[in-house]
Amino acid sequence: MSNSLPEGFQIDLSIEAVGWADESGLEKVVTRAVAAAFEATDLEVRNGSEVSLLFTDDDAIRNLNREWREKDRPTNVLSFPGSDPQDDVYGPLLGDIVFAFETIMREAEELGIEFDDHLSHLTIHGLLHLFDYDHQENDEAELMESLEKTILATIGIDDPYADRPLVAEGR
């Protein structure tokens, strides 16, 4: 795995809550995950495209989830797509991905997996949402999960969906 991003691709990190690793530690984890997604798929972006990653807490993400999805609870990750693609090429502003520390930490502990592995999975999951992948229906969920598993395998992370039934969010 080369950790190579598309030409001129930028990852903008903002940390707004306690508990997260320092910026260089987070940058290493998310860059590896984002690079793996681009290397293992046919996702296309314009040169110089950018994604913004916000590392926050359960309170902040709960507010966003309530405002944008009408779900009054925290969640692990939210994605907010940026500019519309032209001819299936995305960018220059891919959008924002927001992560909630407490939820991700709790899930990693419950699943018995490393925090960084779970964060890598959620980074890939959030990124795929920016490319219009979804999991509202079973067929969409199967496709998205399959891509996630393929990408994660390239960086040595086990199938996060093993031992869990497929559940589309729209159900």
PDB file of C-alpha atoms in Angstrom:
ATOM      1  CA  MET A   1       0.000   0.000   0.000  1.00  0.00           C
ATOM      2  CA  SER A   2       1.583   3.229  -1.119  1.00  0.00           C
ATOM      3  CA  ASN A   3      -0.553   5.831   0.689  1.00  0.00           C
ATOM      4  CA  SER A   4      -0.693   7.734  -2.572  1.00  0.00           C
ATOM      5  CA  LEU A   5      -3.543  10.144  -3.008  1.00  0.00           C
ATOM      6  CA  PRO A   6      -4.816  11.512  -6.331  1.00  0.00           C
ATOM      7  CA  GLU A   7      -2.808  14.385  -7.770  1.00  0.00           C
ATOM      8  CA  GLY A   8      -3.025  17.456  -5.547  1.00  0.00           C
ATOM      9  CA  PHE A   9      -5.598  15.843  -3.244  1.00  0.00           C
ATOM     10  CA  GLN A  10      -5.872  17.545   0.145  1.00  0.00           C
ATOM     11  CA  ILE A  11      -7.251  16.289   3.441  1.00  0.00           C
ATOM     12  CA  ASP A  12      -8.206  19.148   5.755  1.00  0.00           C
ATOM     13  CA  LEU A  13      -8.353  18.030   9.412  1.00  0.00           C
ATOM     14  CA  SER A  14     -10.007  19.910  12.261  1.00  0.00           C
ATOM     15  CA  ILE A  15     -10.062  18.606  15.831  1.00  0.00           C
ATOM     16  CA  GLU A  16     -12.792  20.164  17.988  1.00  0.00           C
ATOM     17  CA  ALA A  17     -13.050  17.756  20.907  1.00  0.00           C
ATOM     18  CA  VAL A  18     -10.872  16.115  23.529  1.00  0.00           C
ATOM     19  CA  GLY A  19      -9.810  12.483  23.345  1.00  0.00           C
ATOM     20  CA  TRP A  20      -8.656  12.396  19.746  1.00  0.00           C
ATOM     21  CA  ALA A  21      -5.044  11.626  18.879  1.00  0.00           C
ATOM     22  CA  ASP A  22      -2.907  14.565  17.841  1.00  0.00           C
ATOM     23  CA  GLU A  23      -3.275  15.857  14.295  1.00  0.00           C
ATOM     24  CA  SER A  24      -0.284  13.944  12.917  1.00  0.00           C
ATOM     25  CA  GLY A  25      -1.617  10.670  14.339  1.00  0.00           C
ATOM     26  CA  LEU A  26      -5.071  11.233  12.876  1.00  0.00           C
ATOM     27  CA  GLU A  27      -3.593  12.336   9.563  1.00  0.00           C
ATOM     28  CA  LYS A  28      -1.644   9.091   9.287  1.00  0.00           C
ATOM     29  CA  VAL A  29      -4.732   6.921   9.922  1.00  0.00           C
ATOM     30  CA  VAL A  30      -7.109   8.792   7.611  1.00  0.00           C
ATOM     31  CA  THR A  31      -4.590   9.297   4.802  1.00  0.00           C
ATOM     32  CA  ARG A  32      -3.928   5.558   4.727  1.00  0.00           C
ATOM     33  CA  ALA A  33      -7.681   4.858   4.567  1.00  0.00           C
ATOM     34  CA  VAL A  34      -8.432   7.492   1.914  1.00  0.00           C
ATOM     35  CA  ALA A  35      -5.481   6.406  -0.239  1.00  0.00           C
ATOM     36  CA  ALA A  36      -6.639   2.781   0.010  1.00  0.00           C
ATOM     37  CA  ALA A  37     -10.120   3.800  -1.153  1.00  0.00           C
ATOM     38  CA  PHE A  38      -8.746   5.537  -4.232  1.00  0.00           C
ATOM     39  CA  GLU A  39      -6.298   2.738  -5.013  1.00  0.00           C
ATOM     40  CA  ALA A  40      -8.840  -0.099  -4.667  1.00  0.00           C
ATOM     41  CA  THR A  41     -11.744   1.512  -6.550  1.00  0.00           C
ATOM     42  CA  ASP A  42     -12.503   3.591  -9.605  1.00  0.00           C
ATOM     43  CA  LEU A  43     -13.409   6.737  -7.634  1.00  0.00           C
ATOM     44  CA  GLU A  44     -12.435   9.750  -9.727  1.00  0.00           C
ATOM     45  CA  VAL A  45     -11.665  13.281  -8.537  1.00  0.00           C
ATOM     46  CA  ARG A  46     -10.457  16.444 -10.184  1.00  0.00           C
ATOM     47  CA  ASN A  47      -6.833  17.397  -9.617  1.00  0.00           C
ATOM     48  CA  GLY A  48      -6.500  19.446  -6.453  1.00  0.00           C
ATOM     49  CA  SER A  49      -9.714  18.157  -4.853  1.00  0.00           C
ATOM     50  CA  GLU A  50     -10.249  18.347  -1.105  1.00  0.00           C
ATOM     51  CA  VAL A  51     -12.132  16.590   1.664  1.00  0.00           C
ATOM     52  CA  SER A  52     -12.679  18.112   5.100  1.00  0.00           C
ATOM     53  CA  LEU A  53     -12.617  15.895   8.186  1.00  0.00           C
ATOM     54  CA  LEU A  54     -13.980  17.140  11.500  1.00  0.00           C
ATOM     55  CA  PHE A  55     -13.145  15.229  14.681  1.00  0.00           C
ATOM     56  CA  THR A  56     -15.710  16.139  17.298  1.00  0.00           C
ATOM     57  CA  ASP A  57     -17.760  14.609  20.108  1.00  0.00           C
ATOM     58  CA  ASP A  58     -21.162  13.025  20.644  1.00  0.00           C
ATOM     59  CA  ASP A  59     -22.864  16.306  21.588  1.00  0.00           C
ATOM     60  CA  ALA A  60     -21.784  18.074  18.412  1.00  0.00           C
ATOM     61  CA  ILE A  61     -22.617  15.180  16.106  1.00  0.00           C
ATOM     62  CA  ARG A  62     -25.957  14.685  17.843  1.00  0.00           C
ATOM     63  CA  ASN A  63     -26.836  18.292  16.999  1.00  0.00           C
ATOM     64  CA  LEU A  64     -25.831  17.780  13.366  1.00  0.00           C
ATOM     65  CA  ASN A  65     -27.729  14.494  13.180  1.00  0.00           C
ATOM     66  CA  ARG A  66     -30.847  16.165  14.591  1.00  0.00           C
ATOM     67  CA  GLU A  67     -30.570  19.166  12.260  1.00  0.00           C
ATOM     68  CA  TRP A  68     -29.755  17.340   9.015  1.00  0.00           C
ATOM     69  CA  ARG A  69     -31.271  13.875   9.471  1.00  0.00           C
ATOM     70  CA  GLU A  70     -33.988  14.488  12.078  1.00  0.00           C
ATOM     71  CA  LYS A  71     -32.435  11.812  14.318  1.00  0.00           C
ATOM     72  CA  ASP A  72     -31.940  13.080  17.852  1.00  0.00           C
ATOM     73  CA  ARG A  73     -29.017  10.880  18.830  1.00  0.00           C
ATOM     74  CA  PRO A  74     -25.286  10.751  18.290  1.00  0.00           C
ATOM     75  CA  THR A  75     -23.886   8.612  15.495  1.00  0.00           C
ATOM     76  CA  ASN A  76     -20.368   7.537  14.619  1.00  0.00           C
ATOM     77  CA  VAL A  77     -19.903   9.394  11.321  1.00  0.00           C
ATOM     78  CA  LEU A  78     -21.819  11.820   9.121  1.00  0.00           C
ATOM     79  CA  SER A  79     -21.023  12.808   5.555  1.00  0.00           C
ATOM     80  CA  PHE A  80     -22.025  16.023   3.832  1.00  0.00           C
ATOM     81  CA  PRO A  81     -21.366  15.911   0.063  1.00  0.00           C
ATOM     82  CA  GLY A  82     -19.855  18.993  -1.560  1.00  0.00           C
ATOM     83  CA  SER A  83     -19.960  19.837  -5.239  1.00  0.00           C
ATOM     84  CA  ASP A  84     -21.922  17.757  -7.742  1.00  0.00           C
ATOM     85  CA  PRO A  85     -19.909  15.495 -10.040  1.00  0.00           C
ATOM     86  CA  GLN A  86     -19.474  16.192 -13.713  1.00  0.00           C
ATOM     87  CA  ASP A  87     -19.231  13.068 -15.872  1.00  0.00           C
ATOM     88  CA  ASP A  88     -18.696  10.923 -12.730  1.00  0.00           C
ATOM     89  CA  VAL A  89     -15.658  12.978 -11.733  1.00  0.00           C
ATOM     90  CA  TYR A  90     -16.031  14.525  -8.283  1.00  0.00           C
ATOM     91  CA  GLY A  91     -14.543  17.656  -6.780  1.00  0.00           C
ATOM     92  CA  PRO A  92     -13.008  20.009  -6.291  1.00  0.00           C
ATOM     93  CA  LEU A  93     -14.851  20.098  -2.952  1.00  0.00           C
ATOM     94  CA  LEU A  94     -15.782  16.519  -2.082  1.00  0.00           C
ATOM     95  CA  GLY A  95     -17.477  17.516   1.145  1.00  0.00           C
ATOM     96  CA  ASP A  96     -17.205  17.073   4.903  1.00  0.00           C
ATOM     97  CA  ILE A  97     -16.967  13.970   7.056  1.00  0.00           C
ATOM     98  CA  VAL A  98     -17.661  14.367  10.778  1.00  0.00           C
ATOM     99  CA  PHE A  99     -16.604  11.826  13.420  1.00  0.00           C
ATOM    100  CA  ALA A 100     -17.821  11.454  17.041  1.00  0.00           C
ATOM    101  CA  PHE A 101     -15.113  10.347  19.466  1.00  0.00           C
ATOM    102  CA  GLU A 102     -17.214   8.753  22.225  1.00  0.00           C
ATOM    103  CA  THR A 103     -19.383   6.724  19.846  1.00  0.00           C
ATOM    104  CA  ILE A 104     -16.414   5.461  17.847  1.00  0.00           C
ATOM    105  CA  MET A 105     -14.528   4.551  21.019  1.00  0.00           C
ATOM    106  CA  ARG A 106     -17.543   2.706  22.472  1.00  0.00           C
ATOM    107  CA  GLU A 107     -18.168   0.813  19.225  1.00  0.00           C
ATOM    108  CA  ALA A 108     -14.520  -0.217  18.910  1.00  0.00           C
ATOM    109  CA  GLU A 109     -14.589  -1.555  22.477  1.00  0.00           C
ATOM    110  CA  GLU A 110     -17.896  -3.383  21.925  1.00  0.00           C
ATOM    111  CA  LEU A 111     -16.614  -4.915  18.678  1.00  0.00           C
ATOM    112  CA  GLY A 112     -13.260  -5.792  20.226  1.00  0.00           C
ATOM    113  CA  ILE A 113     -11.277  -4.011  17.505  1.00  0.00           C
ATOM    114  CA  GLU A 114      -8.542  -1.403  17.484  1.00  0.00           C
ATOM    115  CA  PHE A 115      -9.761   2.195  17.567  1.00  0.00           C
ATOM    116  CA  ASP A 116      -7.632   3.133  14.523  1.00  0.00           C
ATOM    117  CA  ASP A 117      -9.059   0.200  12.532  1.00  0.00           C
ATOM    118  CA  HIS A 118     -12.604   1.340  13.314  1.00  0.00           C
ATOM    119  CA  LEU A 119     -11.714   4.938  12.439  1.00  0.00           C
ATOM    120  CA  SER A 120     -10.214   3.718   9.148  1.00  0.00           C
ATOM    121  CA  HIS A 121     -13.424   1.857   8.356  1.00  0.00           C
ATOM    122  CA  LEU A 122     -15.574   4.883   9.159  1.00  0.00           C
ATOM    123  CA  THR A 123     -13.307   7.143   7.086  1.00  0.00           C
ATOM    124  CA  ILE A 124     -13.802   4.860   4.087  1.00  0.00           C
ATOM    125  CA  HIS A 125     -17.536   4.608   4.816  1.00  0.00           C
ATOM    126  CA  GLY A 126     -17.858   8.390   5.017  1.00  0.00           C
ATOM    127  CA  LEU A 127     -15.795   8.895   1.865  1.00  0.00           C
ATOM    128  CA  LEU A 128     -17.965   6.480  -0.116  1.00  0.00           C
ATOM    129  CA  HIS A 129     -21.029   8.501   0.917  1.00  0.00           C
ATOM    130  CA  LEU A 130     -19.392  11.562  -0.682  1.00  0.00           C
ATOM    131  CA  PHE A 131     -19.286   9.558  -3.926  1.00  0.00           C
ATOM    132  CA  ASP A 132     -23.048   8.847  -3.737  1.00  0.00           C
ATOM    133  CA  TYR A 133     -22.787   5.355  -2.265  1.00  0.00           C
ATOM    134  CA  ASP A 134     -25.544   4.648   0.222  1.00  0.00           C
ATOM    135  CA  HIS A 135     -27.108   1.933   2.343  1.00  0.00           C
ATOM    136  CA  GLN A 136     -30.785   2.824   2.384  1.00  0.00           C
ATOM    137  CA  GLU A 137     -31.844  -0.327   0.532  1.00  0.00           C
ATOM    138  CA  ASN A 138     -30.436  -3.862   0.770  1.00  0.00           C
ATOM    139  CA  ASP A 139     -28.829  -3.830  -2.697  1.00  0.00           C
ATOM    140  CA  GLU A 140     -27.163  -0.461  -1.976  1.00  0.00           C
ATOM    141  CA  ALA A 141     -25.976  -1.713   1.411  1.00  0.00           C
ATOM    142  CA  GLU A 142     -24.526  -4.886  -0.139  1.00  0.00           C
ATOM    143  CA  LEU A 143     -22.583  -2.886  -2.736  1.00  0.00           C
ATOM    144  CA  MET A 144     -21.269  -0.373  -0.221  1.00  0.00           C
ATOM    145  CA  GLU A 145     -20.286  -3.049   2.308  1.00  0.00           C
ATOM    146  CA  SER A 146     -18.548  -5.047  -0.407  1.00  0.00           C
ATOM    147  CA  LEU A 147     -16.479  -2.017  -1.409  1.00  0.00           C
ATOM    148  CA  GLU A 148     -15.634  -1.264   2.217  1.00  0.00           C
ATOM    149  CA  LYS A 149     -14.473  -4.842   2.840  1.00  0.00           C
ATOM    150  CA  THR A 150     -12.356  -4.818  -0.336  1.00  0.00           C
ATOM    151  CA  ILE A 151     -10.700  -1.520   0.560  1.00  0.00           C
ATOM    152  CA  LEU A 152     -10.090  -2.489   4.189  1.00  0.00           C
ATOM    153  CA  ALA A 153      -8.529  -5.796   3.151  1.00  0.00           C
ATOM    154  CA  THR A 154      -5.870  -3.889   1.174  1.00  0.00           C
ATOM    155  CA  ILE A 155      -4.674  -2.307   4.424  1.00  0.00           C
ATOM    156  CA  GLY A 156      -4.935  -5.455   6.505  1.00  0.00           C
ATOM    157  CA  ILE A 157      -8.177  -4.701   8.345  1.00  0.00           C
ATOM    158  CA  ASP A 158     -10.609  -7.575   8.843  1.00  0.00           C
ATOM    159  CA  ASP A 159     -14.185  -7.560   7.555  1.00  0.00           C
ATOM    160  CA  PRO A 160     -16.103  -5.245   9.908  1.00  0.00           C
ATOM    161  CA  TYR A 161     -19.397  -6.847   8.883  1.00  0.00           C
ATOM    162  CA  ALA A 162     -18.446 -10.435   9.692  1.00  0.00           C
ATOM    163  CA  ASP A 163     -20.823 -11.963  12.213  1.00  0.00           C
ATOM    164  CA  ARG A 164     -23.362  -9.154  11.659  1.00  0.00           C
ATOM    165  CA  PRO A 165     -26.477  -9.381   9.485  1.00  0.00           C
ATOM    166  CA  LEU A 166     -26.921  -6.953   6.596  1.00  0.00           C
ATOM    167  CA  VAL A 167     -29.318  -4.204   7.656  1.00  0.00           C
ATOM    168  CA  ALA A 168     -30.174  -1.402   5.266  1.00  0.00           C
ATOM    169  CA  GLU A 169     -30.598   1.923   7.042  1.00  0.00           C
ATOM    170  CA  GLY A 170     -33.884   2.645   5.311  1.00  0.00           C
ATOM    171  CA  ARG A 171     -35.561  -0.339   6.973  1.00  0.00           C
TER     172      ARG A 171
END
